[in-house]
PDB file of C-alpha atoms and ligand atoms in Angstrom:
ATOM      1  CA  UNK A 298       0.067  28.905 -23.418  1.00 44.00           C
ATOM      2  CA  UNK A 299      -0.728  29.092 -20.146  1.00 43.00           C
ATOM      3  CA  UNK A 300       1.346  31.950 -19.823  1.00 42.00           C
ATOM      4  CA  UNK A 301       0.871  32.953 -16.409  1.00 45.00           C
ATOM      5  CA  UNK A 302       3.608  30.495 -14.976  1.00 57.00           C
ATOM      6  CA  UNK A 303       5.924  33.273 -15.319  1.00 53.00           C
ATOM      7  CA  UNK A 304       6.711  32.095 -11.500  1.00 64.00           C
ATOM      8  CA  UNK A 305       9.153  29.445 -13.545  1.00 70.00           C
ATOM      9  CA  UNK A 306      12.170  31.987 -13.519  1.00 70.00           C
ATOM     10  CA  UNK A 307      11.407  33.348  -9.814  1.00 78.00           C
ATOM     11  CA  UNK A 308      11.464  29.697  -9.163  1.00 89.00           C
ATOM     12  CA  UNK A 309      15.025  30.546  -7.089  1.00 91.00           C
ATOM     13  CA  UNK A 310      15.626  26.773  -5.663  1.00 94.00           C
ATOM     14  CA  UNK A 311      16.594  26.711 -10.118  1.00 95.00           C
ATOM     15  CA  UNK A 312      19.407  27.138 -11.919  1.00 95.00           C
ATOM     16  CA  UNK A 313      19.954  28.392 -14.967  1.00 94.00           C
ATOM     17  CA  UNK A 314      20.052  25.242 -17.163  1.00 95.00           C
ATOM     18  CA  UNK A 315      17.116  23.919 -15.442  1.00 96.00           C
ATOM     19  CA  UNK A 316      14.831  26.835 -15.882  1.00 95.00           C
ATOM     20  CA  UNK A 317      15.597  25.947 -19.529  1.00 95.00           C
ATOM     21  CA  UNK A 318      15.131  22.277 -19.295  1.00 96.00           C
ATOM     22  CA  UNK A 319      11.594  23.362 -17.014  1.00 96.00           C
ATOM     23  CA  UNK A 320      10.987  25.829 -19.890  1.00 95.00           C
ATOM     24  CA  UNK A 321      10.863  22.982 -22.938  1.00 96.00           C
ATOM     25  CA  UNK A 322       9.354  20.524 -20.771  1.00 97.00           C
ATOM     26  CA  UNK A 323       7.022  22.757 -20.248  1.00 96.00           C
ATOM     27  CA  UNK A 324       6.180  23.348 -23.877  1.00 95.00           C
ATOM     28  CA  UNK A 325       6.650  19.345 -24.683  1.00 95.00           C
ATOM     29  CA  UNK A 326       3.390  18.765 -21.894  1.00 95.00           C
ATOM     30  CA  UNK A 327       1.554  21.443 -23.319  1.00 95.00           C
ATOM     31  CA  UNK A 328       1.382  20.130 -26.897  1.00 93.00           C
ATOM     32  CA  UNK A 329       0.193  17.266 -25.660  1.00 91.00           C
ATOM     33  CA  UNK A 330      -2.665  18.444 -23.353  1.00 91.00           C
ATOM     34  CA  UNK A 331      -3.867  21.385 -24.407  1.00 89.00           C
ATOM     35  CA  UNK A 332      -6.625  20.103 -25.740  1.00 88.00           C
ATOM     36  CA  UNK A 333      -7.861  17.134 -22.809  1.00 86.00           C
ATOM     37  CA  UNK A 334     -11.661  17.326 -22.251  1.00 85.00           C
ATOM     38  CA  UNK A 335     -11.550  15.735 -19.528  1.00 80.00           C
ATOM     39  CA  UNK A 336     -10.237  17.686 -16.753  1.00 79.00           C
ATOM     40  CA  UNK A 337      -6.664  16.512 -17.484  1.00 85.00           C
ATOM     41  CA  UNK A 338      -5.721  19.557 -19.430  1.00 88.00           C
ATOM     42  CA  UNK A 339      -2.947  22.317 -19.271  1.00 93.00           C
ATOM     43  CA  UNK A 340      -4.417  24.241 -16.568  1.00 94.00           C
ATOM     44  CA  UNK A 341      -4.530  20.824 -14.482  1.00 95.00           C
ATOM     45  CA  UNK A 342      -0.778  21.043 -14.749  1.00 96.00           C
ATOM     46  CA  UNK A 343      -0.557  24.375 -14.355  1.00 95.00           C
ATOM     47  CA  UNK A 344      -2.275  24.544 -10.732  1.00 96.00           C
ATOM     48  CA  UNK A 345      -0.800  21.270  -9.770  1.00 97.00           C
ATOM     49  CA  UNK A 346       3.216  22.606 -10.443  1.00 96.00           C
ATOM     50  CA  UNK A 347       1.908  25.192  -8.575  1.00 96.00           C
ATOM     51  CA  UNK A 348       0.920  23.338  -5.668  1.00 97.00           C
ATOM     52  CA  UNK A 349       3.860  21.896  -5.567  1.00 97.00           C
ATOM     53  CA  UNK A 350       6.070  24.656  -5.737  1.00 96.00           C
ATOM     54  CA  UNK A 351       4.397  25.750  -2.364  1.00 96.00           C
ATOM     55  CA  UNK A 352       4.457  22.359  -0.365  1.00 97.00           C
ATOM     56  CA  UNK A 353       8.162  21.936  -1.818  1.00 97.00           C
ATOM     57  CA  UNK A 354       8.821  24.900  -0.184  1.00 96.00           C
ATOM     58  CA  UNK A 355       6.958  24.422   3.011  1.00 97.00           C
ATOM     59  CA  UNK A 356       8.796  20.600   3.266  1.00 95.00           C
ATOM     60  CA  UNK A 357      12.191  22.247   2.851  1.00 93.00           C
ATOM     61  CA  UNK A 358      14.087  18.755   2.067  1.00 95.00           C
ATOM     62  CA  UNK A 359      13.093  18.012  -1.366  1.00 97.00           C
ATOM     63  CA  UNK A 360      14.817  18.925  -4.609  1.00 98.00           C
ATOM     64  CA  UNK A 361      12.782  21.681  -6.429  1.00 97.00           C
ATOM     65  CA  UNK A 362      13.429  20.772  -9.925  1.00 98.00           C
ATOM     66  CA  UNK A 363      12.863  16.701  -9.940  1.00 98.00           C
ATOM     67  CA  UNK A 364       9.282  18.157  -7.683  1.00 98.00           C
ATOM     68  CA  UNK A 365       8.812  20.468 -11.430  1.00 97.00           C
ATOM     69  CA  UNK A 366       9.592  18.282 -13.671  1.00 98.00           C
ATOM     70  CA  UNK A 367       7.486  15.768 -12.167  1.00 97.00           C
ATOM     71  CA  UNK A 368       4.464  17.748 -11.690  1.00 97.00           C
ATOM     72  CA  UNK A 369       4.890  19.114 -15.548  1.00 97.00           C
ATOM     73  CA  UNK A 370       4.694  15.009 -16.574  1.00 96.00           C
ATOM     74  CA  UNK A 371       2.683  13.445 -14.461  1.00 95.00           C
ATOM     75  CA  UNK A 372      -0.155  13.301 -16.632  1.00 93.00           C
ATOM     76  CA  UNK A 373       1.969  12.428 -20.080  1.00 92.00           C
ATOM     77  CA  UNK A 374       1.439   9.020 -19.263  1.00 88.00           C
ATOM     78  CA  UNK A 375      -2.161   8.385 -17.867  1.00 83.00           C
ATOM     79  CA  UNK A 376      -3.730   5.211 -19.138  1.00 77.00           C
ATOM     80  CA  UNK A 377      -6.760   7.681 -19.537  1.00 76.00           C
ATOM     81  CA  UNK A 378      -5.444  10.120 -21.602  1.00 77.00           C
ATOM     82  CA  UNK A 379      -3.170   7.825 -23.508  1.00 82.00           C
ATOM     83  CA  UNK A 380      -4.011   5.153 -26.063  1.00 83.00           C
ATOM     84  CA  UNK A 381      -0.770   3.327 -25.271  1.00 89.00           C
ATOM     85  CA  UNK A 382       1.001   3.975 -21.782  1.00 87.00           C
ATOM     86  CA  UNK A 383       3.866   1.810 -22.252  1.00 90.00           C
ATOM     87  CA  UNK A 384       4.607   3.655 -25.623  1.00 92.00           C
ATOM     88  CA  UNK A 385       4.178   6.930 -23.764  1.00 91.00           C
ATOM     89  CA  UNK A 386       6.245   5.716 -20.614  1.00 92.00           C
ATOM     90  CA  UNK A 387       8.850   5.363 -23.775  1.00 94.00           C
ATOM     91  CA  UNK A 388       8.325   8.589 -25.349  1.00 94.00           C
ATOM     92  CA  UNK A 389       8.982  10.724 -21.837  1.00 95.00           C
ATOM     93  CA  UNK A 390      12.131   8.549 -22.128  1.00 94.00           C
ATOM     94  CA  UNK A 391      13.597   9.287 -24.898  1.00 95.00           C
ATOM     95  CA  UNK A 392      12.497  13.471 -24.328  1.00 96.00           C
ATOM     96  CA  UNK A 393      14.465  13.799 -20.841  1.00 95.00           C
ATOM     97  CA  UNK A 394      17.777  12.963 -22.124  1.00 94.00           C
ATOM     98  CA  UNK A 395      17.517  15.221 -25.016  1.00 95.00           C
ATOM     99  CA  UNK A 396      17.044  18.081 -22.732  1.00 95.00           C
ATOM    100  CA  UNK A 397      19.924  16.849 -20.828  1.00 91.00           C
ATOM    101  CA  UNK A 398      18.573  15.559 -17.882  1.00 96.00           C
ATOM    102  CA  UNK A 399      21.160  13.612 -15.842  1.00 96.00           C
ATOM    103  CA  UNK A 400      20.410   9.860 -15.516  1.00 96.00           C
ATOM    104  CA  UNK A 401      19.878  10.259 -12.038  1.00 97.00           C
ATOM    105  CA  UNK A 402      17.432  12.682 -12.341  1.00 97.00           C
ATOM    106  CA  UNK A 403      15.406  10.524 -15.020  1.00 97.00           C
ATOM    107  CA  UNK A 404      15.430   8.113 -12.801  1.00 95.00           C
ATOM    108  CA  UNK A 405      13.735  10.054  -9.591  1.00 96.00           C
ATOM    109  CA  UNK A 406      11.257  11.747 -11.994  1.00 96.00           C
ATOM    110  CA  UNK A 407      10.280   8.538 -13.600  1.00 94.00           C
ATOM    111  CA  UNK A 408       9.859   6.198 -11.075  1.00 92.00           C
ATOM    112  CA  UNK A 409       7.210   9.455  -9.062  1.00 95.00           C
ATOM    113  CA  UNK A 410       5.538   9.586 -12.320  1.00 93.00           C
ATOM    114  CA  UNK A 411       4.937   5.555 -12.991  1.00 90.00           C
ATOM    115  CA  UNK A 412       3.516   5.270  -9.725  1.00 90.00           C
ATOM    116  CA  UNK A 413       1.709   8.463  -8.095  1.00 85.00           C
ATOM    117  CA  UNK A 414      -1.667   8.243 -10.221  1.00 79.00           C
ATOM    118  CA  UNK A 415      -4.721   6.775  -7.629  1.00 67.00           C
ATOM    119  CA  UNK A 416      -6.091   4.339  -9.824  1.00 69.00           C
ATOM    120  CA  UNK A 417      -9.160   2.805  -7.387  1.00 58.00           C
ATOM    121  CA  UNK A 418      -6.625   3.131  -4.304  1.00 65.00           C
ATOM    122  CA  UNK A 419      -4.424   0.068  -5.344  1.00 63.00           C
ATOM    123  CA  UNK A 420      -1.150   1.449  -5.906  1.00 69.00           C
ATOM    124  CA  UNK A 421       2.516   0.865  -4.297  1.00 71.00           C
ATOM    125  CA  UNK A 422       3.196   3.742  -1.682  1.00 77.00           C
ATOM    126  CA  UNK A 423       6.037   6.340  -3.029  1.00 87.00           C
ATOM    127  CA  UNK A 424       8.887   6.353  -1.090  1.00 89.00           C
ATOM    128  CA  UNK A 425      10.603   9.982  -2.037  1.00 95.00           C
ATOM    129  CA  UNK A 426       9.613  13.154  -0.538  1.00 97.00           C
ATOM    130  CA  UNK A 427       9.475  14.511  -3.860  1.00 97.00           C
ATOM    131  CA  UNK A 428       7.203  11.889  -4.828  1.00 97.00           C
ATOM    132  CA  UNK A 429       5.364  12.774  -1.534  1.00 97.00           C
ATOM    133  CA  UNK A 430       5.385  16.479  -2.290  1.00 98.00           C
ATOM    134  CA  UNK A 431       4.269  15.755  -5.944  1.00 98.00           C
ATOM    135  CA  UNK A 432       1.328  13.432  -5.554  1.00 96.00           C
ATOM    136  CA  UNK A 433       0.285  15.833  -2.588  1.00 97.00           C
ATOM    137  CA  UNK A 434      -0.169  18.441  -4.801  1.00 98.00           C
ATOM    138  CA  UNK A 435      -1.804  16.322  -7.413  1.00 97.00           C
ATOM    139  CA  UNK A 436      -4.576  15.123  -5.043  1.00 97.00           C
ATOM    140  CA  UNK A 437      -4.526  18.863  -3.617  1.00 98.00           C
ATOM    141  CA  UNK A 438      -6.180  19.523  -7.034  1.00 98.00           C
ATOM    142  CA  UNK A 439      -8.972  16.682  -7.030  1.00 98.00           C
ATOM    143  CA  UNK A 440     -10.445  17.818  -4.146  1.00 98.00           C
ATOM    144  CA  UNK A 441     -11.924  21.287  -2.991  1.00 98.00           C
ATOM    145  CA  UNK A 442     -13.910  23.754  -5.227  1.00 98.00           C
ATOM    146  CA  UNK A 443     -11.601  22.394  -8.398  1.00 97.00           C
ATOM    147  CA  UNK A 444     -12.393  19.174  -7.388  1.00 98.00           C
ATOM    148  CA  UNK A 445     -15.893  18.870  -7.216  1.00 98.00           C
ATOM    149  CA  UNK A 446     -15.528  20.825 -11.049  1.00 97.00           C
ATOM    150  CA  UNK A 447     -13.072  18.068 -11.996  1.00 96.00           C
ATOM    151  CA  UNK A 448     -15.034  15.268 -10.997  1.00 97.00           C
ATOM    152  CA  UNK A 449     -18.531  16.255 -12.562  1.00 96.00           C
ATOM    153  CA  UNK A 450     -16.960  18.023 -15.436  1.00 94.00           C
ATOM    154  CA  UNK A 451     -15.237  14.727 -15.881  1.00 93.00           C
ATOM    155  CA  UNK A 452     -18.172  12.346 -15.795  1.00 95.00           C
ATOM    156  CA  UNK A 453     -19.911  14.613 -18.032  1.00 94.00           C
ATOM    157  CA  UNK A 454     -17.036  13.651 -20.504  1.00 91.00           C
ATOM    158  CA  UNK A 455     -17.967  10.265 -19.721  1.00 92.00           C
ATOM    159  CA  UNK A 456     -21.378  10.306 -20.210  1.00 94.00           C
ATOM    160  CA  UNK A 457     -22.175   9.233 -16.920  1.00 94.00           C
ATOM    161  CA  UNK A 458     -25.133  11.457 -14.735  1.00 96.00           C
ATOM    162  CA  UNK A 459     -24.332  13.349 -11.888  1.00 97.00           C
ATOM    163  CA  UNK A 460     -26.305  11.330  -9.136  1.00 97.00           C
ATOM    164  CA  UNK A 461     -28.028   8.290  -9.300  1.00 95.00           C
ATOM    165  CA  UNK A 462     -29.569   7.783  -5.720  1.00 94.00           C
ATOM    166  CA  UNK A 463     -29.826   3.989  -6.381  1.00 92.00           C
ATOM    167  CA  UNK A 464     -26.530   3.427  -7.141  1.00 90.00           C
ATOM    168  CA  UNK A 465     -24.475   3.383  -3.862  1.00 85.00           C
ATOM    169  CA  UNK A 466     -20.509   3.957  -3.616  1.00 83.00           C
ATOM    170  CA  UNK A 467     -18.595   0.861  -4.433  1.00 82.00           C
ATOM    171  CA  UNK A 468     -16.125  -0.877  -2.116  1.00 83.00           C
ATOM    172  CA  UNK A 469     -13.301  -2.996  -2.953  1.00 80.00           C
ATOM    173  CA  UNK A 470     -13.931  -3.089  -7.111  1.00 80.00           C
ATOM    174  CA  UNK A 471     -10.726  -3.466  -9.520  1.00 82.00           C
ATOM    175  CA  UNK A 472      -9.011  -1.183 -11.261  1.00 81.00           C
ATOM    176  CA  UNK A 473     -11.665  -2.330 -14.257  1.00 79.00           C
ATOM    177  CA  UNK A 474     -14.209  -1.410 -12.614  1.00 78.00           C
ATOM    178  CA  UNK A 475     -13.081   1.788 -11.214  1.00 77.00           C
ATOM    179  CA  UNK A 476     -12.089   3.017 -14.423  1.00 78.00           C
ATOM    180  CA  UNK A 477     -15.336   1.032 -16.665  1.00 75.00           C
ATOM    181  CA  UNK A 478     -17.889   0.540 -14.075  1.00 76.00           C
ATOM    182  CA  UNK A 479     -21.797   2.263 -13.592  1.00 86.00           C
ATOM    183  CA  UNK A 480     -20.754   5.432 -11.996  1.00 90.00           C
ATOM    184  CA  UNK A 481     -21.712   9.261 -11.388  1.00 96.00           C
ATOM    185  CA  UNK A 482     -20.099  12.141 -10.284  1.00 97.00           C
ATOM    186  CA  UNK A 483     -21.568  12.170  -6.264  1.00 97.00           C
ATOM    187  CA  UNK A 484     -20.382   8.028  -6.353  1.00 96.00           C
ATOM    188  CA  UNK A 485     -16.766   9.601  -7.431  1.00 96.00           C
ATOM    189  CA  UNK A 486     -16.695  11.783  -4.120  1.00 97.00           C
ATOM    190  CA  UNK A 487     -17.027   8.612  -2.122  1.00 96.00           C
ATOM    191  CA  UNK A 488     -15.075   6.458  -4.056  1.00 94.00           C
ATOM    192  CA  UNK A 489     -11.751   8.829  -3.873  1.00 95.00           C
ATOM    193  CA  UNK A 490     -12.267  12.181  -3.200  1.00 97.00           C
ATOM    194  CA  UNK A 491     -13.277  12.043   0.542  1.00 97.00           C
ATOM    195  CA  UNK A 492     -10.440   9.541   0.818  1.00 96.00           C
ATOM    196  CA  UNK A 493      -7.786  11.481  -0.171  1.00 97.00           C
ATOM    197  CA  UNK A 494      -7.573  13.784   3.070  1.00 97.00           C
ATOM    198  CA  UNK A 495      -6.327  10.348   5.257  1.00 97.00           C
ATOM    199  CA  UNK A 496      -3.910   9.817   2.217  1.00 95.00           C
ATOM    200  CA  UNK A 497      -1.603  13.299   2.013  1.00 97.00           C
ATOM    201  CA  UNK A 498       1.645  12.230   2.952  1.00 96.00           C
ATOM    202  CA  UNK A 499       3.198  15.658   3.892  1.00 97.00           C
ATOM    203  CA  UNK A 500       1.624  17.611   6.756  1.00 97.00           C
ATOM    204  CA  UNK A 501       1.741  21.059   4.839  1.00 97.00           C
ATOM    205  CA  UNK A 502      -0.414  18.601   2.357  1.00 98.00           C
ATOM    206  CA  UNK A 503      -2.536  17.393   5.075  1.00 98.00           C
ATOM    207  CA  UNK A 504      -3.386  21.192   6.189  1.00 98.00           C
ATOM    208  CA  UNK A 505      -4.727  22.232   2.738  1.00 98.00           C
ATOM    209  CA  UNK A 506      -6.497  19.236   2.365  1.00 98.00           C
ATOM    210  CA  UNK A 507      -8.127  19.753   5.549  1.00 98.00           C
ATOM    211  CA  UNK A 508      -9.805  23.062   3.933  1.00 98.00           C
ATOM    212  CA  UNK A 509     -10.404  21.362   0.821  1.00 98.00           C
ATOM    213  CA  UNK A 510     -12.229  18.665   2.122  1.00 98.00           C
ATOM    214  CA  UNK A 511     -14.461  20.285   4.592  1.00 98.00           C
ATOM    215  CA  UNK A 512     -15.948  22.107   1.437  1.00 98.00           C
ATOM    216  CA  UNK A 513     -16.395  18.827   0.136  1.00 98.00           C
ATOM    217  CA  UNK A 514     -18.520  17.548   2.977  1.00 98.00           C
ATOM    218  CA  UNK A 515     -20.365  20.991   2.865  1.00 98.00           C
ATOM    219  CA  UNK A 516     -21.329  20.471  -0.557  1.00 98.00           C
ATOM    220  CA  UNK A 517     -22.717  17.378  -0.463  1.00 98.00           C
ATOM    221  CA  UNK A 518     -24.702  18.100   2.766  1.00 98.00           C
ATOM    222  CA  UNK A 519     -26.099  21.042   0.272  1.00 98.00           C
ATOM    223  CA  UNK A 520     -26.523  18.781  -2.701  1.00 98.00           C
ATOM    224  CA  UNK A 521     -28.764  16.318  -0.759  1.00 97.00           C
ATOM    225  CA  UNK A 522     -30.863  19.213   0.873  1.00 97.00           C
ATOM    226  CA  UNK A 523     -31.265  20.834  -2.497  1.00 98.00           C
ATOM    227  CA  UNK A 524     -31.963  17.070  -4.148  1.00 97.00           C
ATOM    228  CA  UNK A 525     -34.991  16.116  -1.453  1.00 97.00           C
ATOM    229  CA  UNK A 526     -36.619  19.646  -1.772  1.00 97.00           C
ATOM    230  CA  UNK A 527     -35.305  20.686   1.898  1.00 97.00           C
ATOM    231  CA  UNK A 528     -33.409  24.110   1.242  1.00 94.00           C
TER     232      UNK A 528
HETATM  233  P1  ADP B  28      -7.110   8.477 -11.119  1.00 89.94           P
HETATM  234  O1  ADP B  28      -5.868   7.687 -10.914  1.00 89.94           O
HETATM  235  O2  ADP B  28      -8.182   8.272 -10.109  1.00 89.94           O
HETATM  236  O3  ADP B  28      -7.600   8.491 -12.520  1.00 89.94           O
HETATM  237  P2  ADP B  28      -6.626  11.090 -11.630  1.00 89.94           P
HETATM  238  O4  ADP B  28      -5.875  11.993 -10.714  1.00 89.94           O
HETATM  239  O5  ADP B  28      -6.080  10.961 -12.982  1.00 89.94           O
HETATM  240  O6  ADP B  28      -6.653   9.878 -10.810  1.00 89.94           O
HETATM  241  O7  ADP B  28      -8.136  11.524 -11.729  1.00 89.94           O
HETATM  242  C1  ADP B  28      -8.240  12.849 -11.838  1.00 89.94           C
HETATM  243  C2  ADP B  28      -9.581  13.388 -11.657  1.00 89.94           C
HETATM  244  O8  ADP B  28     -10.442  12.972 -12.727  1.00 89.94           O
HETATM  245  C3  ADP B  28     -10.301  12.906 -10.417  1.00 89.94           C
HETATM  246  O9  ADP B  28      -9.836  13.576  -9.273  1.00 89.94           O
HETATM  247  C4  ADP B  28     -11.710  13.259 -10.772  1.00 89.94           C
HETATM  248  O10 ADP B  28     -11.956  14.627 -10.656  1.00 89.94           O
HETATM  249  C5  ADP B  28     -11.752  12.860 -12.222  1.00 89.94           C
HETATM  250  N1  ADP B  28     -12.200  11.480 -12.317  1.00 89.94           N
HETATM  251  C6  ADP B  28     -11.470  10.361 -12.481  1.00 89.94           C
HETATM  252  N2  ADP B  28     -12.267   9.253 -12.488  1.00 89.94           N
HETATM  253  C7  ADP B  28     -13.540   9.728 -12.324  1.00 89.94           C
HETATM  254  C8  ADP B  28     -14.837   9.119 -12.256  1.00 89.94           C
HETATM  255  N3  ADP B  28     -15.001   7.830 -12.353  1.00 89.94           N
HETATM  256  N4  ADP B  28     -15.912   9.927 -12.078  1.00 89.94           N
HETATM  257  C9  ADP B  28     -15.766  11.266 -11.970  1.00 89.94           C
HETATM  258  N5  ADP B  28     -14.597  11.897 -12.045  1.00 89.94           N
HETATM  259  C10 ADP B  28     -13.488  11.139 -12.213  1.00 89.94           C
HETATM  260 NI1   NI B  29      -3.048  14.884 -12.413  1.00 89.94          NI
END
């Protein structure tokens, strides 16, 4: 099970009681994505705790272990993955305090993981630089090479095609349509991922995703070429 995140005990910012707590949350996540098909898996959480373990550390202010924890749940509760989110919301619940995670603490983690997911653009601004350093690292992960894998390995789950050049981007659509709507994997770039450089709300954040997105502009210039017979 994704085994490689021995960095867990050189996470220093730890202590010893939450290295354990990070160690069976860990484990609780993993049961219950390790087998997502749709780009949601373990190795989704994997790079994303990652990512935040580096802009954590490049932000300096926030508290390493509600950043974890976060990161490790954030996807628990996705009305995509989920048949019933409140019932999940519930389930994450009644886990933290078994591990012993101070009220306080529940508190911070839930309230970054109710409200960091994208969802068509239409959600409340975070106010926490964890939450900032945790949906940073989230978005960090839907854009770039992984992204552009993500997003076409995901509409392949779907069903959906990977370009339709009648079908142009959508403005403005709810959170039905976003989710339900006629889409394809080149109308997902425009629709978030070229958004989500102007949305990083750390600067460390806002570096990567400079990188990140440029390759995303590069592709698509490639992609079109390639589509009209031009390269
Ligand atoms: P959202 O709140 O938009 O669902 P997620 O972070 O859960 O945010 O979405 C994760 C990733 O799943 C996206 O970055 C993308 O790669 C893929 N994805 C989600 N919706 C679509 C879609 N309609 N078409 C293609 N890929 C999608
Ligand atoms: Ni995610």
């Amino acid at each position: 099970m994704g085994e490689t995140m021995e960095d867990i005990n050189q996470i220093n910012e730890l202590n010893q009681n939450e290295i354990y707590i990070v160690e069976a949350t860990k484990r609780y996540v993993f049961e219950q994505l390790k087998d997502d098909t749709s780009g949601h898996d373990w190795w989704h959480i994997h790079r994303v705790v990652s990512n935040t373990i580096k802009l954590a550390r490049l932000e300096k202010t926030a508290n390493m272990f509600i950043c974890v924890m976060a990161a490790l749940l954030h996807d628990v509760i996705d009305d995509k993955l989920v048949e019933d989110e409140v019932e999940a919301v519930e389930a994450v619940k009644q886990f933290m305090p078994e591990q012993s995670v101070t009220t306080e603490e529940q508190a911070s983690i839930l309230s970054i993981i109710c409200h960091m997911s994208f969802k068509g653009g239409q959600q409340a601004p975070l106010s926490t630089i964890e939450g900032f350093v945790v949906q940073d690292a989230d978005r960090l992960d839907a854009i770039g090479a992984i992204g552009i894998a993500r997003t076409i390995y995901y509409s392949g789950h779907k069903g959906r095609p990977i370009h339709e050049p009648e079908l142009k981007p959508r403005e403005n659509m709810s959170f039905e349509d976003y989710r339900n709507g006629k889409d394809t994997a080149i109308m997902h770039f425009y629709e978030k991922l070229l958004k989500l450089k102007d949305l990083m709300n750390t600067e460390s954040g806002r570096q990567i995703a400079e990188g990140r997105h440029k390759y995303l502009v590069e592709y698509l210039e490639q992609f079109y070429a390639e589509w009209d017979a031009e390269r």
